[in-house]
XYZ file of C-alpha atoms in Angstrom:
510
model
C 211.696 200.101 44.511
C 214.063 198.605 46.853
C 212.562 197.674 49.952
C 213.510 195.263 53.006
C 212.942 191.605 53.066
C 210.710 190.885 56.388
C 211.554 188.251 58.591
C 210.145 184.883 56.719
C 208.654 181.921 58.323
C 210.793 179.322 56.402
C 213.310 179.302 59.175
C 210.752 177.006 61.479
C 210.572 174.608 58.663
C 214.506 173.962 59.353
C 215.368 174.761 63.020
C 211.700 173.058 64.138
C 209.770 174.826 66.438
C 211.229 177.800 68.222
C 210.407 177.681 71.852
C 209.685 181.320 73.691
C 212.796 181.684 76.305
C 211.473 180.162 79.448
C 213.197 180.776 82.598
C 216.234 182.201 81.093
C 215.178 185.565 81.675
C 215.508 185.341 85.281
C 218.779 183.554 85.013
C 220.060 186.722 83.153
C 220.837 189.420 85.884
C 221.055 192.190 83.719
C 218.915 195.506 83.214
C 216.339 193.570 81.321
C 217.080 195.196 77.662
C 215.438 194.064 75.085
C 217.027 193.022 71.884
C 215.496 196.377 70.200
C 216.939 198.687 72.916
C 220.514 196.721 73.000
C 220.541 197.192 69.563
C 220.254 200.671 69.675
C 222.641 201.229 72.318
C 224.943 199.494 69.788
C 226.854 197.563 72.172
C 230.439 195.514 70.622
C 230.622 191.648 71.866
C 234.491 190.751 72.980
C 236.744 189.842 70.522
C 237.224 186.530 69.978
C 240.281 184.351 69.708
C 241.373 183.828 65.857
C 242.606 179.923 65.412
C 245.228 178.279 63.424
C 244.028 175.952 60.965
C 245.384 173.314 58.597
C 244.957 172.447 55.015
C 245.114 169.381 53.040
C 247.058 169.990 50.045
C 245.136 167.960 47.826
C 243.123 168.343 44.656
C 239.708 170.345 45.541
C 236.690 169.074 45.219
C 234.012 171.417 43.457
C 230.568 170.802 44.269
C 227.749 172.924 42.903
C 225.071 171.307 43.864
C 224.251 169.149 47.543
C 223.352 165.533 47.355
C 219.565 166.381 47.562
C 219.938 168.444 44.673
C 218.802 172.337 46.228
C 219.343 175.156 43.447
C 222.224 176.968 43.856
C 221.253 180.298 46.252
C 224.336 182.473 47.016
C 224.345 185.867 48.961
C 226.602 189.350 49.903
C 226.304 190.790 53.235
C 228.076 194.101 53.377
C 227.899 196.626 56.883
C 226.752 199.941 56.200
C 229.530 200.993 57.947
C 231.626 202.808 55.357
C 230.868 202.969 51.363
C 231.408 199.643 49.589
C 235.090 198.781 49.300
C 236.875 197.469 46.119
C 237.516 194.042 47.641
C 234.237 193.589 48.590
C 232.567 194.514 45.240
C 234.993 191.709 44.105
C 233.142 189.361 46.411
C 229.934 190.446 45.248
C 230.522 189.857 41.788
C 231.900 186.625 42.237
C 228.785 185.719 43.872
C 226.768 187.127 41.209
C 228.482 185.247 38.465
C 228.375 182.223 40.337
C 224.844 182.229 40.735
C 223.955 183.692 37.235
C 226.252 180.657 35.872
C 224.728 178.249 37.816
C 220.764 179.632 36.974
C 220.964 180.599 40.757
C 219.507 183.212 43.074
C 221.905 186.188 44.601
C 220.426 188.013 47.526
C 221.803 191.503 49.029
C 221.740 191.505 52.808
C 222.404 194.504 54.814
C 224.125 193.909 58.081
C 222.809 196.527 59.782
C 222.781 195.478 63.269
C 225.375 197.689 64.780
C 223.368 200.584 65.251
C 226.186 202.632 66.642
C 228.372 202.359 63.527
C 225.683 201.743 60.917
C 224.644 204.768 58.736
C 221.679 205.310 56.421
C 223.997 207.314 54.082
C 226.248 203.957 53.958
C 223.330 202.001 53.181
C 222.243 204.426 50.378
C 226.060 204.748 49.072
C 226.434 200.855 48.869
C 222.897 200.223 47.127
C 224.048 202.949 44.611
C 227.083 201.558 43.874
C 225.866 197.939 42.936
C 223.056 199.955 40.999
C 226.315 201.499 39.279
C 228.042 198.396 38.128
C 224.504 196.610 37.325
C 224.426 194.146 40.104
C 221.019 193.738 41.602
C 219.526 191.261 43.953
C 217.041 188.912 42.865
C 214.918 189.038 45.866
C 213.962 192.221 47.555
C 217.164 193.481 49.511
C 217.295 192.199 53.432
C 217.934 193.828 56.727
C 219.015 192.301 59.856
C 217.209 194.873 62.016
C 213.927 193.448 60.380
C 214.606 190.063 61.335
C 215.478 190.043 65.327
C 212.734 187.915 65.942
C 214.006 185.100 64.061
C 217.448 185.597 65.859
C 215.830 185.155 69.348
C 214.428 182.320 68.451
C 216.908 180.718 67.048
C 218.861 181.174 70.361
C 215.685 179.889 72.460
C 216.061 177.091 70.567
C 220.055 176.398 71.376
C 219.243 177.248 75.020
C 216.447 174.908 75.527
C 218.175 171.989 73.395
C 221.592 172.778 75.901
C 223.467 173.492 73.039
C 223.728 176.799 74.282
C 223.931 178.166 78.050
C 224.104 181.887 79.819
C 227.471 181.977 81.507
C 228.742 182.532 85.146
C 229.271 186.010 85.235
C 232.357 185.543 87.439
C 234.026 183.945 84.773
C 233.422 187.216 82.237
C 236.108 190.200 82.369
C 233.355 192.094 82.449
C 231.069 190.413 85.017
C 228.059 189.977 82.890
C 226.349 186.766 82.417
C 226.414 186.245 77.873
C 224.979 183.171 75.959
C 227.813 180.699 75.046
C 227.680 177.998 72.518
C 228.534 174.679 74.068
C 231.368 172.879 71.825
C 230.613 169.284 71.839
C 233.132 167.303 73.968
C 233.413 164.279 71.424
C 234.112 166.663 68.517
C 237.694 166.843 68.023
C 237.798 168.329 64.640
C 235.801 170.589 62.690
C 236.412 169.780 58.455
C 235.178 171.002 55.581
C 236.336 171.328 51.623
C 236.946 174.674 50.381
C 235.693 175.461 46.748
C 238.968 177.051 46.170
C 241.412 176.103 49.087
C 240.794 172.674 49.055
C 240.166 170.638 52.613
C 240.435 172.660 55.396
C 240.675 171.013 59.436
C 240.470 172.950 62.795
C 241.538 170.961 65.946
C 238.559 171.989 68.092
C 240.930 173.042 70.890
C 241.938 176.020 68.495
C 238.529 177.246 68.323
C 238.839 179.119 71.696
C 236.563 177.250 73.724
C 233.058 177.937 74.231
C 232.261 181.002 72.121
C 229.609 184.002 72.356
C 226.657 184.045 70.586
C 225.052 186.893 72.310
C 225.885 189.632 74.464
C 224.706 189.888 78.496
C 221.670 192.169 77.014
C 220.592 189.188 74.401
C 221.720 190.637 71.407
C 223.067 188.609 69.229
C 226.906 188.328 67.626
C 228.080 187.884 63.708
C 229.058 184.539 63.772
C 225.626 183.156 65.230
C 223.005 185.672 62.974
C 225.105 184.961 59.936
C 224.015 180.976 60.149
C 220.600 181.898 61.333
C 220.152 184.496 58.194
C 222.181 182.030 55.500
C 219.524 178.942 57.186
C 216.360 181.152 56.458
C 217.687 182.222 53.090
C 218.325 178.692 52.126
C 221.891 179.737 51.234
C 223.907 177.106 49.241
C 227.246 178.487 48.574
C 228.879 180.940 50.813
C 231.843 182.518 48.700
C 233.669 185.148 50.933
C 237.058 186.601 51.697
C 239.646 184.540 52.803
C 239.884 186.795 56.264
C 236.169 184.643 57.245
C 238.325 181.084 57.191
C 238.544 181.256 60.894
C 234.751 182.118 61.234
C 233.947 178.918 59.640
C 234.348 175.945 62.353
C 232.329 178.049 64.785
C 229.291 178.465 61.781
C 229.585 174.545 60.896
C 228.956 173.806 64.691
C 226.020 176.264 64.541
C 224.671 174.641 61.741
C 224.627 171.391 63.304
C 222.996 172.326 66.076
C 220.460 173.766 64.761
C 219.921 170.781 62.479
C 220.498 172.719 59.045
C 222.066 171.240 55.802
C 225.964 173.020 55.828
C 226.219 175.203 52.702
C 229.243 175.130 50.474
C 232.458 177.314 51.370
C 235.206 179.237 49.069
C 237.317 181.485 50.356
C 238.656 184.542 48.066
C 242.083 185.543 48.342
C 242.814 188.563 49.197
C 243.236 192.102 46.875
C 246.931 193.336 47.777
C 248.731 196.763 47.180
C 251.763 196.900 45.093
C 253.888 195.979 48.050
C 251.957 192.763 48.675
C 250.584 194.197 51.787
C 246.689 194.623 52.488
C 245.216 197.057 49.731
C 244.942 200.562 51.068
C 243.877 203.951 50.343
C 248.120 204.737 49.695
C 247.896 201.932 47.262
C 244.655 203.230 45.274
C 241.016 204.452 45.944
C 239.250 201.938 48.160
C 235.817 202.897 47.231
C 233.700 201.932 44.486
C 232.093 205.228 44.248
C 235.764 206.604 44.041
C 236.146 204.873 40.808
C 233.169 206.349 39.271
C 233.956 209.845 40.145
C 237.480 209.379 38.544
C 236.049 208.486 35.398
C 236.234 204.460 35.050
C 233.511 202.638 33.533
C 231.672 200.164 35.514
C 232.008 197.061 32.922
C 235.501 197.904 32.950
C 235.914 197.773 36.599
C 234.228 194.430 36.997
C 236.433 193.086 34.060
C 239.465 194.235 35.774
C 238.319 192.915 39.283
C 237.036 189.490 37.712
C 240.704 188.789 36.198
C 242.228 189.065 40.238
C 242.534 185.958 41.212
C 240.191 184.099 38.367
C 241.492 183.584 34.817
C 239.993 181.843 31.868
C 243.232 181.704 29.666
C 245.387 184.441 28.232
C 241.833 186.404 27.761
C 242.189 189.719 29.520
C 238.695 191.588 28.257
C 235.383 189.801 28.814
C 231.757 190.917 28.141
C 229.282 190.688 31.031
C 227.674 187.677 28.623
C 231.334 186.211 28.799
C 232.460 186.518 32.173
C 228.964 184.399 33.457
C 229.454 181.505 30.617
C 233.047 181.126 31.560
C 233.082 181.539 35.287
C 233.857 178.968 37.208
C 235.695 178.665 41.266
C 237.730 175.970 39.945
C 239.451 178.525 38.170
C 240.179 180.810 41.175
C 243.906 180.975 42.520
C 244.104 180.805 46.171
C 247.384 183.281 46.071
C 246.385 187.135 46.639
C 246.121 189.528 43.540
C 247.917 192.351 43.582
C 245.880 195.665 42.711
C 247.754 197.102 39.589
C 246.266 200.835 38.558
C 247.817 200.552 35.551
C 246.331 197.670 34.611
C 243.293 199.070 35.148
C 243.262 202.224 33.069
C 244.545 200.248 30.406
C 241.297 198.032 30.526
C 239.589 201.281 30.873
C 241.086 202.431 28.014
C 239.849 199.563 25.890
C 236.065 200.323 27.288
C 236.468 203.741 26.272
C 237.173 202.896 22.542
C 234.663 200.787 22.241
C 231.883 203.349 23.257
C 230.253 206.094 20.454
C 230.668 209.682 21.230
C 226.958 210.417 22.628
C 227.600 207.625 25.255
C 230.550 208.823 26.254
C 229.148 212.381 26.420
C 225.927 211.519 28.469
C 228.451 209.062 30.803
C 230.947 212.225 31.685
C 227.827 214.190 32.254
C 226.077 212.007 35.073
C 229.178 210.149 36.314
C 231.917 213.127 36.698
C 231.065 216.629 35.701
C 227.279 217.988 35.304
C 228.747 221.140 33.932
C 230.830 219.395 31.052
C 228.824 220.603 28.040
C 228.400 224.189 29.771
C 232.073 224.611 29.904
C 232.181 223.503 25.946
C 229.462 226.170 25.258
C 231.220 227.992 22.403
C 230.847 224.946 20.579
C 227.944 223.027 18.824
C 226.527 219.608 20.042
C 228.308 218.002 16.978
C 231.574 219.840 17.496
C 232.004 218.138 21.368
C 231.056 214.990 19.823
C 233.406 215.298 17.105
C 236.028 216.236 19.817
C 234.776 212.832 22.185
C 235.742 210.837 19.062
C 239.105 212.394 18.264
C 240.236 211.715 21.916
C 239.188 208.917 23.333
C 241.713 206.719 21.616
C 244.073 208.770 23.636
C 242.128 208.649 27.132
C 242.215 205.988 30.010
C 239.252 207.305 31.682
C 236.580 209.693 31.202
C 238.031 212.562 33.411
C 240.856 212.710 30.779
C 238.778 212.311 28.080
C 236.825 215.557 29.733
C 240.335 217.125 30.383
C 241.212 216.679 26.680
C 238.147 218.326 25.309
C 237.509 221.061 27.299
C 241.691 222.001 26.756
C 240.909 221.694 23.008
C 237.996 224.237 23.452
C 239.743 226.631 25.252
C 242.304 229.401 23.132
C 245.867 227.748 24.623
C 248.582 229.683 26.315
C 251.280 229.826 23.651
C 253.846 231.797 26.136
C 256.890 229.532 25.289
C 257.871 227.726 21.803
C 258.582 223.878 22.619
C 262.567 223.712 23.286
C 262.964 221.144 20.770
C 261.689 222.914 17.805
C 263.731 225.117 15.841
C 261.156 227.102 14.298
C 262.508 230.625 12.402
C 261.151 232.466 9.205
C 260.578 229.495 6.812
C 257.929 228.673 9.622
C 256.387 231.665 9.614
C 255.968 231.603 5.394
C 254.491 228.483 5.785
C 252.133 229.341 8.336
C 251.335 232.849 6.216
C 250.569 230.032 3.055
C 248.667 227.840 5.151
C 246.237 230.811 6.258
C 245.758 232.395 2.766
C 245.059 229.097 1.264
C 242.324 228.075 4.438
C 240.755 231.791 3.525
C 239.679 230.692 0.232
C 239.061 227.088 1.070
C 235.117 226.373 0.568
C 235.126 223.303 2.543
C 236.759 222.610 5.536
C 236.919 218.647 6.047
C 239.744 216.331 6.903
C 239.759 215.403 3.525
C 240.045 219.086 2.218
C 242.118 220.121 4.714
C 245.202 217.107 4.316
C 245.751 217.960 0.715
C 246.004 221.753 1.536
C 248.562 220.966 4.107
C 250.543 218.613 2.172
C 250.547 220.692 -0.826
C 252.345 223.326 0.789
C 255.025 221.128 1.992
C 255.543 219.892 -1.489
C 255.722 223.299 -3.028
C 258.010 224.509 -0.582
C 260.070 221.531 -0.726
C 259.729 221.190 3.122
C 259.167 217.574 5.363
C 255.286 217.754 6.247
C 256.274 218.160 9.930
C 257.695 221.389 9.285
C 254.177 222.738 9.178
C 252.030 220.248 10.705
C 253.761 220.421 14.286
C 253.264 224.415 14.449
C 249.555 223.993 13.224
C 249.768 221.598 15.926
C 250.906 223.331 18.611
C 248.874 226.390 17.609
C 245.631 224.874 17.836
C 246.486 222.753 21.154
C 249.570 223.720 22.804
C 251.293 220.710 22.371
C 253.454 219.150 19.752
C 250.855 216.008 20.606
C 247.755 215.156 19.515
C 245.218 213.515 17.312
C 245.135 214.026 13.620
C 245.908 217.754 12.635
C 243.746 217.708 9.484
C 240.810 216.372 12.020
C 241.559 219.320 14.574
C 241.479 222.119 11.977
C 238.209 220.501 10.455
C 236.448 220.415 14.291
C 237.740 223.966 15.035
C 236.339 225.368 11.700
C 238.108 227.897 9.463
C 237.949 231.010 11.662
C 238.743 229.229 15.233
C 242.157 227.686 13.310
C 242.831 230.576 11.548
C 242.846 232.724 14.555
C 244.766 230.313 16.625
C 247.539 230.255 14.040
C 247.772 234.109 14.037
C 247.752 234.272 18.075
C 250.704 231.971 17.201
C 252.388 234.090 14.777
C 251.826 237.444 16.515
C 253.780 236.070 20.021
C 256.468 234.398 18.322
C 257.236 235.137 14.434
C 257.384 239.051 14.837
C 259.827 239.144 12.277
């Protein structure tokens, strides 16, 4: 059972004793609303200036453990304001693989303090998506709304130490005092070594001045709460998307002010659409759950995502164990990765081929179509499995495989003959001979059907396609299908003869 982690007392060890707010409440001339009531209103903070930054292009230094040897602990922290995004899954996957590779700890933290936009249905959807891809939190899932006292105590400490202050309401756009973090006047630059991009430096004047860490009602903002959470959870490596690079200098200053060890940072490149722009719904589905309903396998999806910006030579297909063994941030590329649906479908087809028919049947039933078996009700369970085995090599997704099998189960419409085929009286004669010999065939298997069809063609001195193609068309309505011998054996003598007779009656009445 998944339960929220309650706010722990560990932070007091790192932050020191967190005094209750003394006198600052009188300084804040607002409506006196508490954290809880403020969060329930879902107030949003001001947008902060996105700074520029410089990157020193020398060789990046990969550090796994901190100097004091603290263990690897990473987290993935989605906001339940929508379904899990495909790009977010890649970030979570990289974190999970990094933790597994270093025998570390992976934690899922739900950042649900935006009460107006956060919905329980999205929280449940995110958790289900992780269950589907078998990425689980090593500790109980943490919820920010269960940790509000922790944030309040940290704000009190910053106020008491002079590292934060209530602003002059006259200087704020809405005329309300907010809590701002005071950038040290002697700090001209903030630097860090990005484990993907190398050394990055921000000039202090690029940050945009003293930045807001809590709104007028006292409710904390993103850059502040993630630092408090990461300190409390003893996060050693923050692995996230490159859109968070601009947040990093502010967060480093907060770590320093709270007396905490700064984690290592690694910023992953974005997933891009075919045009090189940010991936959008026009390019491909963006919700992880959509890929499940489209018939992609979770292992195949993770295999594809791990290859976006990471490589191990020319290898394309990895088992989960291989991913864990081989994954390294040192092999993550800096440039954005193009999302290629054709490549994803190919990877998925490789995984489909490796699965036994029963597993495919179960996945179709649970992931995309609970009515699948009922739609093949005229067949035995064994026939369904045979059909899945026949068509899995021709399918890229479970949905395609399901459609192939259901189409084969349904007697085809043969209203129009293929234009490229010139079937005539000879074709009718060959089909008559096939029906006659099938009628007396005692055991219908691929091994008995193959010599029957080949024998007729040899006797009539015609090439094999002269009979195999019209039989294939009669059985499937297409000139392209798996082995015609296997199709006859699967459908059985009676159904095969009826479908051939249907073709003859519609197009060979001479």
